[in-house]
Amino acid sequence: MELESKPLDWWMRNLHEMSRDIWLWISSKTEKLSPETVCFIVDDGIDLSAEEQDQTDVDLENSGLMCFFFKDQLEDIQLNLKAQKSNYDSCDLYEALNYYWENDAFIDLKNV
């Protein structure tokens, strides 16, 4: 499977161009997110059966990747940050991204 990869900074600057069905995957060895963190794009909008999608996820995980965020989550992080600090900088953005990522902040606990 050939995946397109670019640094996280590129994806964050180009969110408006991304399809809504885009998931980013990162190396499972990633310890901290930075602008240079390599992200791989996976499009869930392609027509795959549930079994094929599950196998794709297993293949990605077996290749040393882990699912990161999808486009809407990245936009939500930016919007939340902007609501708190209208003139945020790159350092603020990566602090927020790391917070959400490290704390699994998008888990919906009421459904657990």
mmCIF file of N, CA and C in Angstrom:
data_model
loop_
_atom_site.group_PDB
_atom_site.id
_atom_site.type_symbol
_atom_site.label_atom_id
_atom_site.label_comp_id
_atom_site.label_asym_id
_atom_site.label_seq_id
_atom_site.Cartn_x
_atom_site.Cartn_y
_atom_site.Cartn_z
ATOM 1 N N MET A 1 0.839 -1.172 0.000
ATOM 2 C CA MET A 1 0.000 0.000 0.000
ATOM 3 C C MET A 1 0.889 1.242 0.000
ATOM 4 N N GLU A 2 0.676 2.111 -0.952
ATOM 5 C CA GLU A 2 1.460 3.332 -1.056
ATOM 6 C C GLU A 2 0.662 4.481 -0.467
ATOM 7 N N LEU A 3 1.251 5.172 0.497
ATOM 8 C CA LEU A 3 0.573 6.264 1.173
ATOM 9 C C LEU A 3 1.304 7.572 0.929
ATOM 10 N N GLU A 4 0.531 8.632 0.764
ATOM 11 C CA GLU A 4 1.117 9.960 0.638
ATOM 12 C C GLU A 4 1.534 10.435 2.022
ATOM 13 N N SER A 5 2.724 10.985 2.129
ATOM 14 C CA SER A 5 3.179 11.496 3.420
ATOM 15 C C SER A 5 3.698 12.918 3.275
ATOM 16 N N LYS A 6 3.432 13.670 4.315
ATOM 17 C CA LYS A 6 3.921 15.044 4.405
ATOM 18 C C LYS A 6 4.051 15.370 5.893
ATOM 19 N N PRO A 7 4.819 16.401 6.231
ATOM 20 C CA PRO A 7 4.935 16.795 7.635
ATOM 21 C C PRO A 7 3.585 17.304 8.170
ATOM 22 N N LEU A 8 3.367 17.133 9.448
ATOM 23 C CA LEU A 8 2.129 17.580 10.078
ATOM 24 C C LEU A 8 1.866 19.056 9.819
ATOM 25 N N ASP A 9 2.905 19.866 9.806
ATOM 26 C CA ASP A 9 2.744 21.297 9.546
ATOM 27 C C ASP A 9 2.080 21.545 8.193
ATOM 28 N N TRP A 10 2.444 20.769 7.192
ATOM 29 C CA TRP A 10 1.830 20.930 5.873
ATOM 30 C C TRP A 10 0.337 20.625 5.951
ATOM 31 N N TRP A 11 -0.013 19.519 6.626
ATOM 32 C CA TRP A 11 -1.427 19.151 6.736
ATOM 33 C C TRP A 11 -2.210 20.230 7.480
ATOM 34 N N MET A 12 -1.633 20.777 8.548
ATOM 35 C CA MET A 12 -2.346 21.790 9.332
ATOM 36 C C MET A 12 -2.576 23.062 8.512
ATOM 37 N N ARG A 13 -1.639 23.407 7.661
ATOM 38 C CA ARG A 13 -1.795 24.601 6.819
ATOM 39 C C ARG A 13 -2.755 24.375 5.660
ATOM 40 N N ASN A 14 -3.034 23.125 5.327
ATOM 41 C CA ASN A 14 -3.852 22.813 4.160
ATOM 42 C C ASN A 14 -5.127 22.049 4.504
ATOM 43 N N LEU A 15 -5.593 22.161 5.726
ATOM 44 C CA LEU A 15 -6.814 21.457 6.133
ATOM 45 C C LEU A 15 -7.998 21.793 5.238
ATOM 46 N N HIS A 16 -8.087 23.038 4.830
ATOM 47 C CA HIS A 16 -9.221 23.475 4.008
ATOM 48 C C HIS A 16 -9.300 22.738 2.666
ATOM 49 N N GLU A 17 -8.199 22.157 2.221
ATOM 50 C CA GLU A 17 -8.174 21.438 0.948
ATOM 51 C C GLU A 17 -8.429 19.945 1.107
ATOM 52 N N MET A 18 -8.439 19.466 2.328
ATOM 53 C CA MET A 18 -8.573 18.037 2.577
ATOM 54 C C MET A 18 -10.032 17.599 2.535
ATOM 55 N N SER A 19 -10.246 16.401 2.048
ATOM 56 C CA SER A 19 -11.571 15.790 2.072
ATOM 57 C C SER A 19 -11.970 15.536 3.511
ATOM 58 N N ARG A 20 -13.247 15.543 3.760
ATOM 59 C CA ARG A 20 -13.776 15.299 5.101
ATOM 60 C C ARG A 20 -13.463 13.873 5.581
ATOM 61 N N ASP A 21 -13.217 12.966 4.666
ATOM 62 C CA ASP A 21 -12.991 11.560 4.999
ATOM 63 C C ASP A 21 -11.527 11.216 5.281
ATOM 64 N N ILE A 22 -10.696 12.214 5.400
ATOM 65 C CA ILE A 22 -9.260 11.983 5.565
ATOM 66 C C ILE A 22 -8.896 11.701 7.015
ATOM 67 N N TRP A 23 -8.130 10.635 7.196
ATOM 68 C CA TRP A 23 -7.503 10.305 8.478
ATOM 69 C C TRP A 23 -6.010 10.436 8.288
ATOM 70 N N LEU A 24 -5.335 10.957 9.303
ATOM 71 C CA LEU A 24 -3.882 10.979 9.285
ATOM 72 C C LEU A 24 -3.366 9.872 10.203
ATOM 73 N N TRP A 25 -2.326 9.227 9.768
ATOM 74 C CA TRP A 25 -1.660 8.176 10.534
ATOM 75 C C TRP A 25 -0.233 8.620 10.762
ATOM 76 N N ILE A 26 0.331 8.250 11.899
ATOM 77 C CA ILE A 26 1.705 8.600 12.232
ATOM 78 C C ILE A 26 2.437 7.337 12.696
ATOM 79 N N SER A 27 3.744 7.428 12.781
ATOM 80 C CA SER A 27 4.543 6.305 13.256
ATOM 81 C C SER A 27 4.134 5.959 14.686
ATOM 82 N N SER A 28 4.034 4.681 14.968
ATOM 83 C CA SER A 28 3.691 4.254 16.325
ATOM 84 C C SER A 28 4.823 4.558 17.308
ATOM 85 N N LYS A 29 5.974 4.954 16.805
ATOM 86 C CA LYS A 29 7.102 5.325 17.661
ATOM 87 C C LYS A 29 7.094 6.807 18.033
ATOM 88 N N THR A 30 6.118 7.555 17.534
ATOM 89 C CA THR A 30 6.032 8.988 17.805
ATOM 90 C C THR A 30 5.773 9.218 19.286
ATOM 91 N N GLU A 31 6.583 10.072 19.879
ATOM 92 C CA GLU A 31 6.417 10.389 21.299
ATOM 93 C C GLU A 31 5.858 11.778 21.513
ATOM 94 N N LYS A 32 6.159 12.691 20.623
ATOM 95 C CA LYS A 32 5.680 14.069 20.734
ATOM 96 C C LYS A 32 5.467 14.619 19.332
ATOM 97 N N LEU A 33 4.375 15.332 19.155
ATOM 98 C CA LEU A 33 4.059 15.920 17.852
ATOM 99 C C LEU A 33 4.822 17.218 17.662
ATOM 100 N N SER A 34 5.290 17.412 16.448
ATOM 101 C CA SER A 34 5.987 18.640 16.079
ATOM 102 C C SER A 34 5.610 18.962 14.637
ATOM 103 N N PRO A 35 5.950 20.144 14.163
ATOM 104 C CA PRO A 35 5.652 20.471 12.762
ATOM 105 C C PRO A 35 6.258 19.474 11.779
ATOM 106 N N GLU A 36 7.363 18.824 12.161
ATOM 107 C CA GLU A 36 8.047 17.889 11.271
ATOM 108 C C GLU A 36 7.527 16.459 11.364
ATOM 109 N N THR A 37 6.601 16.176 12.273
ATOM 110 C CA THR A 37 6.078 14.820 12.408
ATOM 111 C C THR A 37 5.500 14.362 11.075
ATOM 112 N N VAL A 38 5.988 13.238 10.582
ATOM 113 C CA VAL A 38 5.518 12.717 9.297
ATOM 114 C C VAL A 38 4.140 12.100 9.483
ATOM 115 N N CYS A 39 3.198 12.531 8.644
ATOM 116 C CA CYS A 39 1.831 12.013 8.675
ATOM 117 C C CYS A 39 1.514 11.379 7.326
ATOM 118 N N PHE A 40 0.800 10.287 7.392
ATOM 119 C CA PHE A 40 0.375 9.574 6.200
ATOM 120 C C PHE A 40 -1.125 9.749 6.064
ATOM 121 N N ILE A 41 -1.574 9.999 4.856
ATOM 122 C CA ILE A 41 -2.988 10.252 4.608
ATOM 123 C C ILE A 41 -3.691 8.959 4.211
ATOM 124 N N VAL A 42 -4.838 8.732 4.826
ATOM 125 C CA VAL A 42 -5.684 7.590 4.495
ATOM 126 C C VAL A 42 -7.082 8.131 4.259
ATOM 127 N N ASP A 43 -7.639 7.827 3.109
ATOM 128 C CA ASP A 43 -8.962 8.321 2.737
ATOM 129 C C ASP A 43 -10.004 7.247 3.015
ATOM 130 N N ASP A 44 -10.854 7.492 4.025
ATOM 131 C CA ASP A 44 -11.919 6.537 4.350
ATOM 132 C C ASP A 44 -13.119 6.700 3.436
ATOM 133 N N GLY A 45 -13.056 7.646 2.518
ATOM 134 C CA GLY A 45 -14.168 7.882 1.612
ATOM 135 C C GLY A 45 -14.207 6.915 0.438
ATOM 136 N N ILE A 46 -13.138 6.140 0.275
ATOM 137 C CA ILE A 46 -13.140 5.181 -0.824
ATOM 138 C C ILE A 46 -14.076 4.029 -0.474
ATOM 139 N N ASP A 47 -14.618 3.412 -1.487
ATOM 140 C CA ASP A 47 -15.617 2.361 -1.274
ATOM 141 C C ASP A 47 -14.965 1.044 -0.899
ATOM 142 N N LEU A 48 -14.887 0.794 0.410
ATOM 143 C CA LEU A 48 -14.387 -0.468 0.918
ATOM 144 C C LEU A 48 -15.470 -1.075 1.804
ATOM 145 N N SER A 49 -15.534 -2.377 1.790
ATOM 146 C CA SER A 49 -16.456 -3.042 2.711
ATOM 147 C C SER A 49 -15.901 -2.875 4.120
ATOM 148 N N ALA A 50 -16.715 -3.158 5.116
ATOM 149 C CA ALA A 50 -16.263 -3.069 6.507
ATOM 150 C C ALA A 50 -15.071 -3.991 6.742
ATOM 151 N N GLU A 51 -15.118 -5.175 6.147
ATOM 152 C CA GLU A 51 -14.020 -6.128 6.311
ATOM 153 C C GLU A 51 -12.736 -5.609 5.658
ATOM 154 N N GLU A 52 -12.876 -5.010 4.471
ATOM 155 C CA GLU A 52 -11.710 -4.465 3.776
ATOM 156 C C GLU A 52 -11.121 -3.289 4.561
ATOM 157 N N GLN A 53 -11.989 -2.449 5.128
ATOM 158 C CA GLN A 53 -11.511 -1.319 5.920
ATOM 159 C C GLN A 53 -10.778 -1.809 7.163
ATOM 160 N N ASP A 54 -11.348 -2.828 7.818
ATOM 161 C CA ASP A 54 -10.684 -3.404 8.992
ATOM 162 C C ASP A 54 -9.320 -3.966 8.619
ATOM 163 N N GLN A 55 -9.238 -4.647 7.474
ATOM 164 C CA GLN A 55 -7.960 -5.219 7.038
ATOM 165 C C GLN A 55 -6.962 -4.116 6.714
ATOM 166 N N THR A 56 -7.419 -3.037 6.110
ATOM 167 C CA THR A 56 -6.545 -1.898 5.820
ATOM 168 C C THR A 56 -5.968 -1.339 7.114
ATOM 169 N N ASP A 57 -6.816 -1.187 8.136
ATOM 170 C CA ASP A 57 -6.344 -0.688 9.426
ATOM 171 C C ASP A 57 -5.307 -1.627 10.036
ATOM 172 N N VAL A 58 -5.563 -2.922 9.963
ATOM 173 C CA VAL A 58 -4.611 -3.913 10.491
ATOM 174 C C VAL A 58 -3.293 -3.826 9.727
ATOM 175 N N ASP A 59 -3.357 -3.712 8.410
ATOM 176 C CA ASP A 59 -2.147 -3.607 7.590
ATOM 177 C C ASP A 59 -1.339 -2.362 7.964
ATOM 178 N N LEU A 60 -2.029 -1.248 8.165
ATOM 179 C CA LEU A 60 -1.348 -0.012 8.550
ATOM 180 C C LEU A 60 -0.680 -0.162 9.911
ATOM 181 N N GLU A 61 -1.399 -0.750 10.858
ATOM 182 C CA GLU A 61 -0.832 -0.960 12.195
ATOM 183 C C GLU A 61 0.355 -1.914 12.137
ATOM 184 N N ASN A 62 0.247 -2.959 11.329
ATOM 185 C CA ASN A 62 1.353 -3.912 11.186
ATOM 186 C C ASN A 62 2.579 -3.291 10.517
ATOM 187 N N SER A 63 2.361 -2.206 9.773
ATOM 188 C CA SER A 63 3.488 -1.537 9.128
ATOM 189 C C SER A 63 4.121 -0.481 10.039
ATOM 190 N N GLY A 64 3.667 -0.419 11.299
ATOM 191 C CA GLY A 64 4.288 0.497 12.258
ATOM 192 C C GLY A 64 3.610 1.844 12.369
ATOM 193 N N LEU A 65 2.375 1.947 11.887
ATOM 194 C CA LEU A 65 1.645 3.206 11.975
ATOM 195 C C LEU A 65 0.508 3.099 12.984
ATOM 196 N N MET A 66 0.063 4.256 13.461
ATOM 197 C CA MET A 66 -1.122 4.302 14.304
ATOM 198 C C MET A 66 -1.996 5.454 13.850
ATOM 199 N N CYS A 67 -3.283 5.255 14.016
ATOM 200 C CA CYS A 67 -4.240 6.274 13.617
ATOM 201 C C CYS A 67 -4.059 7.495 14.506
ATOM 202 N N PHE A 68 -4.128 8.653 13.902
ATOM 203 C CA PHE A 68 -3.894 9.912 14.607
ATOM 204 C C PHE A 68 -5.222 10.641 14.755
ATOM 205 N N PHE A 69 -5.489 11.635 13.948
ATOM 206 C CA PHE A 69 -6.746 12.377 13.968
ATOM 207 C C PHE A 69 -7.323 12.415 12.569
ATOM 208 N N PHE A 70 -8.610 12.726 12.480
ATOM 209 C CA PHE A 70 -9.161 12.977 11.165
ATOM 210 C C PHE A 70 -9.389 14.471 11.014
ATOM 211 N N LYS A 71 -9.700 14.889 9.813
ATOM 212 C CA LYS A 71 -9.749 16.305 9.470
ATOM 213 C C LYS A 71 -10.612 17.107 10.429
ATOM 214 N N ASP A 72 -11.824 16.648 10.719
ATOM 215 C CA ASP A 72 -12.722 17.411 11.587
ATOM 216 C C ASP A 72 -12.131 17.612 12.977
ATOM 217 N N GLN A 73 -11.424 16.628 13.492
ATOM 218 C CA GLN A 73 -10.809 16.766 14.804
ATOM 219 C C GLN A 73 -9.713 17.825 14.788
ATOM 220 N N LEU A 74 -8.909 17.827 13.740
ATOM 221 C CA LEU A 74 -7.859 18.834 13.624
ATOM 222 C C LEU A 74 -8.461 20.236 13.530
ATOM 223 N N GLU A 75 -9.546 20.370 12.776
ATOM 224 C CA GLU A 75 -10.228 21.669 12.687
ATOM 225 C C GLU A 75 -10.795 22.074 14.043
ATOM 226 N N ASP A 76 -11.365 21.121 14.778
ATOM 227 C CA ASP A 76 -11.911 21.417 16.104
ATOM 228 C C ASP A 76 -10.824 21.912 17.056
ATOM 229 N N ILE A 77 -9.654 21.308 16.986
ATOM 230 C CA ILE A 77 -8.545 21.744 17.837
ATOM 231 C C ILE A 77 -8.166 23.179 17.501
ATOM 232 N N GLN A 78 -8.065 23.484 16.215
ATOM 233 C CA GLN A 78 -7.735 24.852 15.804
ATOM 234 C C GLN A 78 -8.803 25.843 16.260
ATOM 235 N N LEU A 79 -10.071 25.499 16.091
ATOM 236 C CA LEU A 79 -11.162 26.399 16.490
ATOM 237 C C LEU A 79 -11.179 26.618 17.997
ATOM 238 N N ASN A 80 -10.960 25.562 18.751
ATOM 239 C CA ASN A 80 -10.923 25.685 20.201
ATOM 240 C C ASN A 80 -9.768 26.580 20.634
ATOM 241 N N LEU A 81 -8.610 26.376 20.037
ATOM 242 C CA LEU A 81 -7.457 27.198 20.349
ATOM 243 C C LEU A 81 -7.712 28.656 19.990
ATOM 244 N N LYS A 82 -8.292 28.884 18.832
ATOM 245 C CA LYS A 82 -8.582 30.258 18.400
ATOM 246 C C LYS A 82 -9.581 30.938 19.335
ATOM 247 N N ALA A 83 -10.547 30.179 19.858
ATOM 248 C CA ALA A 83 -11.515 30.734 20.798
ATOM 249 C C ALA A 83 -10.838 31.145 22.107
ATOM 250 N N GLN A 84 -9.784 30.433 22.465
ATOM 251 C CA GLN A 84 -9.077 30.741 23.704
ATOM 252 C C GLN A 84 -7.994 31.795 23.525
ATOM 253 N N LYS A 85 -7.417 31.816 22.340
ATOM 254 C CA LYS A 85 -6.297 32.728 22.081
ATOM 255 C C LYS A 85 -6.322 33.090 20.598
ATOM 256 N N SER A 86 -6.914 34.214 20.272
ATOM 257 C CA SER A 86 -7.141 34.562 18.861
ATOM 258 C C SER A 86 -5.847 34.705 18.060
ATOM 259 N N ASN A 87 -4.774 35.106 18.689
ATOM 260 C CA ASN A 87 -3.499 35.281 17.986
ATOM 261 C C ASN A 87 -2.504 34.192 18.379
ATOM 262 N N TYR A 88 -2.948 32.938 18.296
ATOM 263 C CA TYR A 88 -2.060 31.844 18.686
ATOM 264 C C TYR A 88 -0.945 31.674 17.663
ATOM 265 N N ASP A 89 0.151 31.101 18.122
ATOM 266 C CA ASP A 89 1.280 30.835 17.223
ATOM 267 C C ASP A 89 1.481 29.328 17.076
ATOM 268 N N SER A 90 2.468 28.958 16.313
ATOM 269 C CA SER A 90 2.747 27.547 16.026
ATOM 270 C C SER A 90 3.022 26.767 17.308
ATOM 271 N N CYS A 91 3.727 27.373 18.235
ATOM 272 C CA CYS A 91 4.029 26.711 19.510
ATOM 273 C C CYS A 91 2.731 26.383 20.255
ATOM 274 N N ASP A 92 1.790 27.325 20.275
ATOM 275 C CA ASP A 92 0.492 27.104 20.921
ATOM 276 C C ASP A 92 -0.266 25.970 20.234
ATOM 277 N N LEU A 93 -0.236 25.960 18.904
ATOM 278 C CA LEU A 93 -0.941 24.939 18.148
ATOM 279 C C LEU A 93 -0.399 23.550 18.472
ATOM 280 N N TYR A 94 0.909 23.394 18.507
ATOM 281 C CA TYR A 94 1.483 22.075 18.765
ATOM 282 C C TYR A 94 1.321 21.660 20.225
ATOM 283 N N GLU A 95 1.258 22.627 21.109
ATOM 284 C CA GLU A 95 0.940 22.310 22.504
ATOM 285 C C GLU A 95 -0.488 21.766 22.591
ATOM 286 N N ALA A 96 -1.416 22.401 21.875
ATOM 287 C CA ALA A 96 -2.808 21.936 21.862
ATOM 288 C C ALA A 96 -2.925 20.563 21.203
ATOM 289 N N LEU A 97 -2.278 20.379 20.060
ATOM 290 C CA LEU A 97 -2.317 19.081 19.380
ATOM 291 C C LEU A 97 -1.784 17.974 20.287
ATOM 292 N N ASN A 98 -0.674 18.242 20.964
ATOM 293 C CA ASN A 98 -0.112 17.247 21.871
ATOM 294 C C ASN A 98 -1.046 16.963 23.038
ATOM 295 N N TYR A 99 -1.693 17.995 23.554
ATOM 296 C CA TYR A 99 -2.630 17.789 24.663
ATOM 297 C C TYR A 99 -3.760 16.846 24.237
ATOM 298 N N TYR A 100 -4.396 17.161 23.115
ATOM 299 C CA TYR A 100 -5.509 16.326 22.650
ATOM 300 C C TYR A 100 -5.046 14.900 22.354
ATOM 301 N N TRP A 101 -3.889 14.780 21.751
ATOM 302 C CA TRP A 101 -3.381 13.462 21.377
ATOM 303 C C TRP A 101 -2.993 12.648 22.609
ATOM 304 N N GLU A 102 -2.220 13.239 23.503
ATOM 305 C CA GLU A 102 -1.735 12.520 24.681
ATOM 306 C C GLU A 102 -2.856 12.150 25.654
ATOM 307 N N ASN A 103 -3.914 12.950 25.679
ATOM 308 C CA ASN A 103 -4.998 12.730 26.638
ATOM 309 C C ASN A 103 -6.235 12.097 26.016
ATOM 310 N N ASP A 104 -6.140 11.620 24.782
ATOM 311 C CA ASP A 104 -7.288 11.035 24.096
ATOM 312 C C ASP A 104 -8.536 11.903 24.288
ATOM 313 N N ALA A 105 -8.362 13.202 24.076
ATOM 314 C CA ALA A 105 -9.408 14.161 24.407
ATOM 315 C C ALA A 105 -10.674 14.011 23.579
ATOM 316 N N PHE A 106 -10.661 13.245 22.511
ATOM 317 C CA PHE A 106 -11.859 13.093 21.696
ATOM 318 C C PHE A 106 -12.663 11.849 22.046
ATOM 319 N N ILE A 107 -12.257 11.128 23.081
ATOM 320 C CA ILE A 107 -13.027 9.939 23.493
ATOM 321 C C ILE A 107 -14.328 10.423 24.132
ATOM 322 N N ASP A 108 -15.415 9.837 23.711
ATOM 323 C CA ASP A 108 -16.731 10.200 24.239
ATOM 324 C C ASP A 108 -17.037 9.281 25.420
ATOM 325 N N LEU A 109 -16.696 9.720 26.615
ATOM 326 C CA LEU A 109 -16.792 8.875 27.800
ATOM 327 C C LEU A 109 -18.222 8.496 28.163
ATOM 328 N N LYS A 110 -19.194 9.291 27.778
ATOM 329 C CA LYS A 110 -20.570 8.966 28.159
ATOM 330 C C LYS A 110 -21.064 7.694 27.455
ATOM 331 N N ASN A 111 -20.390 7.275 26.394
ATOM 332 C CA ASN A 111 -20.779 6.051 25.680
ATOM 333 C C ASN A 111 -19.991 4.836 26.146
ATOM 334 N N VAL A 112 -19.100 5.019 27.100
ATOM 335 C CA VAL A 112 -18.276 3.895 27.568
ATOM 336 C C VAL A 112 -19.025 3.095 28.611
#
